[in-house]
C-alpha cells in the first residue's frame, strides 16, 4: 500500500485525509494551522512538522490548498517537494487552481521523473466527510489507475477529463455554473419571500419543479430551510465566498484566453466581488442571499 503525505487539511482536505485513514492508508499530514493538523492526528494520522517532513518516505503526495500560488509554492519553490521526492513518486493535486499553473507544475514533475495528476473535486464539505466526492482528473491514464484506490477511498465518481490541466478546466466550467445557479436561486427565494411566501414552502415547490438544482436540493442558501446546509449554521464550514470568487475569476480568465463569451459567469463574479469586498469572504458562498435580502430584519 502507498505511503501518503497529505498537505492542506482545511474544510475539504481534513475530512479527505480522515477517510484515507479510515480505509487503512498510512497518512503523514501537514497544515499551517495547528488545529487542522490536530483533527487529522486525532484520527490516526502522523502530524508532520512541515510539508517536507510529511513527504519523508512517501510514495504519494496529495495536496488540497486554496489556490495556484500555494500549489506552485509547495512543489516548485527552492525548498519545494519536487526536489525532495524520489523518482516514480505520484503527486495528486486536488485543489481548484488555474489550468495553466496545473500544466506547468505537471511539466516540471515529468522532467524530474515524477507523475502528476490534477484532480479537483466537487461535492462540498458534506461530500468530503461522507467520502462521496466527484474527482475530475487530468493527466495520464496509467497514473489515474495508480491513484484510483486512493480516490475511491475519498469519493464515489471519478472522471478522466483528459491530459494535464483538463481536470481544472472541467472543474472551472462546473463552478462557474454553480456560482450562477447559487446567485439565481438566492434571487428567486428573495423575490418569493418579499412577496409573502415561506422560504421553505417555496424551496419545496422549486425542488419539484423546473427550477430545481443542486442548491435547492442539497445546499439551500436560506437559513433554516435545510438543517445541514451552511446557511443554517451562520454560513460556516462550507465553501468560502472568497474561494468562489477565485473560481469565477479563473473561469473569466479561461474565457478571455479562449475568446469565449461568459456574460453570466462575469455577472456572478461581479456579485461575488462586491459580496467579498463587503466583508463576507470567509462565509459560505450561499451567503450571497444577503445581496438580495437583509437576513437581520
Ligand atoms: P480551506 O481554506 O478550508 O483549507 C485550505 C487549507 O490549506 C487551510 O487549512 C490552510 O491552513 C492550508 N494551507 C495553506 N497553505 C498551506 C501550505 N503552504 N502548507 C500547508 N497547508 C497550507 O479551503 P477548502 O474549502 O478546504 O478548499 C481547498 C481547495 O478545495 C480550494 O482550492 C477550493 O477551491 C477547493 N474546493 C473547496 C470546496 C468546498 O466546498 N469547500 C469544494 C470543492 C473544491
CSV table of C-alpha atoms in Angstrom, one decimal, residues 4-150:
chain,number,residue,atom,x,y,z
A,4,UNK,CA,0.7,9.1,1.6
A,5,UNK,CA,1.7,12.6,2.5
A,6,UNK,CA,-1.4,14.9,2.7
A,7,UNK,CA,-0.8,18.7,2.6
A,8,UNK,CA,-3.7,21.1,3.3
A,9,UNK,CA,-6.2,19.9,5.9
A,10,UNK,CA,-8.9,22.6,5.8
A,11,UNK,CA,-12.6,22.2,5.2
A,12,UNK,CA,-12.1,19.7,2.4
A,13,UNK,CA,-8.6,18.3,3.0
A,14,UNK,CA,-9.2,17.4,6.7
A,15,UNK,CA,-12.1,15.0,6.1
A,16,UNK,CA,-10.5,13.6,2.9
A,17,UNK,CA,-7.4,12.7,4.9
A,18,UNK,CA,-9.5,11.1,7.6
A,19,UNK,CA,-11.3,9.0,5.0
A,20,UNK,CA,-7.9,7.7,3.8
A,21,UNK,CA,-7.0,6.8,7.3
A,22,UNK,CA,-10.4,5.1,7.9
A,23,UNK,CA,-9.7,2.9,4.7
A,24,UNK,CA,-6.4,1.8,6.2
A,25,UNK,CA,-3.9,4.1,4.3
A,26,UNK,CA,-0.9,5.4,6.2
A,27,UNK,CA,-1.0,9.2,6.1
A,28,UNK,CA,1.6,11.8,7.2
A,29,UNK,CA,-0.2,15.1,7.3
A,30,UNK,CA,0.7,18.8,7.4
A,31,UNK,CA,-1.1,22.1,7.6
A,32,UNK,CA,-0.1,25.6,8.6
A,33,UNK,CA,-3.0,25.5,11.1
A,34,UNK,CA,-2.3,23.6,14.2
A,35,UNK,CA,-6.0,23.0,14.8
A,36,UNK,CA,-6.5,21.4,11.4
A,37,UNK,CA,-3.4,19.2,11.9
A,38,UNK,CA,-4.7,18.1,15.4
A,39,UNK,CA,-8.0,16.9,13.9
A,40,UNK,CA,-6.2,14.6,11.5
A,41,UNK,CA,-3.8,13.4,14.1
A,42,UNK,CA,-6.8,12.5,16.4
A,43,UNK,CA,-8.0,10.3,13.6
A,44,UNK,CA,-4.6,8.4,13.4
A,45,UNK,CA,-2.5,10.5,11.0
A,46,UNK,CA,1.1,11.3,11.7
A,47,UNK,CA,1.3,15.1,12.5
A,48,UNK,CA,4.4,16.3,10.5
A,49,UNK,CA,6.3,19.4,11.4
A,50,UNK,CA,6.5,20.6,7.7
A,51,UNK,CA,5.5,19.6,4.2
A,52,UNK,CA,9.0,18.2,3.7
A,53,UNK,CA,8.7,16.2,6.9
A,54,UNK,CA,5.3,14.8,5.8
A,55,UNK,CA,6.8,13.8,2.4
A,56,UNK,CA,9.7,11.9,4.0
A,57,UNK,CA,9.3,8.3,2.9
A,58,UNK,CA,6.1,9.0,1.0
A,59,UNK,CA,5.4,7.4,-2.4
A,60,UNK,CA,2.3,9.6,-3.0
A,61,UNK,CA,1.7,13.3,-2.1
A,62,UNK,CA,-1.9,14.6,-2.1
A,63,UNK,CA,-2.5,18.4,-1.8
A,64,UNK,CA,-5.7,20.3,-1.1
A,65,UNK,CA,-4.7,24.0,-0.9
A,66,UNK,CA,-6.5,27.3,-1.6
A,67,UNK,CA,-5.0,28.5,-5.0
A,68,UNK,CA,-2.4,28.1,-7.7
A,69,UNK,CA,0.3,30.1,-5.9
A,70,UNK,CA,0.1,27.8,-2.9
A,71,UNK,CA,0.4,24.7,-5.1
A,72,UNK,CA,3.4,26.2,-7.1
A,73,UNK,CA,5.0,27.2,-3.7
A,74,UNK,CA,4.6,23.8,-2.2
A,75,UNK,CA,6.1,21.9,-5.1
A,76,UNK,CA,8.3,24.2,-7.1
A,77,UNK,CA,9.9,26.7,-4.7
A,78,UNK,CA,13.6,26.3,-3.9
A,79,UNK,CA,12.9,24.1,-1.0
A,80,UNK,CA,9.8,22.6,-2.7
A,81,UNK,CA,8.7,19.0,-2.6
A,82,UNK,CA,9.6,18.2,-6.2
A,83,UNK,CA,13.3,18.5,-5.2
A,84,UNK,CA,12.8,16.0,-2.4
A,85,UNK,CA,10.6,13.3,-3.8
A,86,UNK,CA,12.1,10.1,-5.1
A,87,UNK,CA,11.7,9.3,-8.8
A,88,UNK,CA,8.5,7.5,-9.5
A,89,UNK,CA,6.5,9.2,-6.8
A,90,UNK,CA,2.9,10.2,-7.7
A,91,UNK,CA,1.6,13.7,-6.9
A,92,UNK,CA,-2.1,14.3,-6.9
A,93,UNK,CA,-3.2,17.9,-6.5
A,94,UNK,CA,-6.9,18.1,-5.6
A,95,UNK,CA,-7.0,22.0,-5.2
A,96,UNK,CA,-9.0,24.1,-7.6
A,97,UNK,CA,-6.4,26.1,-9.5
A,98,UNK,CA,-5.9,27.6,-12.9
A,99,UNK,CA,-5.2,25.1,-15.7
A,100,UNK,CA,-2.1,27.0,-16.8
A,101,UNK,CA,-0.4,26.5,-13.4
A,102,UNK,CA,-1.6,22.9,-13.3
A,103,UNK,CA,0.1,22.2,-16.7
A,104,UNK,CA,3.3,24.0,-15.7
A,105,UNK,CA,3.6,22.1,-12.4
A,106,UNK,CA,2.9,18.8,-14.2
A,107,UNK,CA,5.6,19.6,-16.8
A,108,UNK,CA,8.2,20.1,-14.1
A,109,UNK,CA,7.1,16.9,-12.3
A,110,UNK,CA,7.6,14.9,-15.5
A,111,UNK,CA,11.0,16.5,-16.1
A,112,UNK,CA,12.0,15.2,-12.6
A,113,UNK,CA,10.7,11.7,-13.2
A,114,UNK,CA,7.6,12.2,-11.1
A,115,UNK,CA,4.0,11.5,-12.1
A,116,UNK,CA,1.4,14.2,-11.6
A,117,UNK,CA,-2.4,14.4,-11.8
A,118,UNK,CA,-4.7,17.4,-11.3
A,119,UNK,CA,-7.7,16.0,-9.5
A,120,UNK,CA,-10.0,18.8,-8.3
A,121,UNK,CA,-13.2,17.7,-6.6
A,122,UNK,CA,-16.9,18.5,-6.5
A,123,UNK,CA,-19.3,17.6,-3.7
A,124,UNK,CA,-18.7,20.2,-1.0
A,125,UNK,CA,-17.7,19.6,2.6
A,126,UNK,CA,-20.6,17.2,3.1
A,127,UNK,CA,-19.2,15.0,0.2
A,128,UNK,CA,-15.7,15.2,1.6
A,129,UNK,CA,-16.9,14.0,5.0
A,130,UNK,CA,-19.1,11.2,3.5
A,131,UNK,CA,-16.4,10.1,1.1
A,132,UNK,CA,-18.7,10.7,-1.9
A,133,UNK,CA,-16.7,13.4,-3.8
A,134,UNK,CA,-16.5,13.5,-7.5
A,135,UNK,CA,-12.9,13.6,-8.8
A,136,UNK,CA,-12.3,15.4,-12.1
A,137,UNK,CA,-8.9,14.2,-13.2
A,138,UNK,CA,-6.3,15.5,-15.8
A,139,UNK,CA,-3.2,13.6,-16.6
A,140,UNK,CA,-2.0,10.2,-17.9
A,141,UNK,CA,-4.5,7.2,-17.7
A,142,UNK,CA,-2.0,4.9,-16.1
A,143,UNK,CA,-1.3,7.5,-13.3
A,144,UNK,CA,-5.0,7.7,-12.8
A,145,UNK,CA,-5.2,3.9,-12.4
A,146,UNK,CA,-2.4,4.1,-9.7
A,147,UNK,CA,-4.4,6.8,-7.9
A,148,UNK,CA,-7.8,5.1,-8.2
A,149,UNK,CA,-7.7,3.2,-4.9
A,150,UNK,CA,-6.9,6.4,-3.0
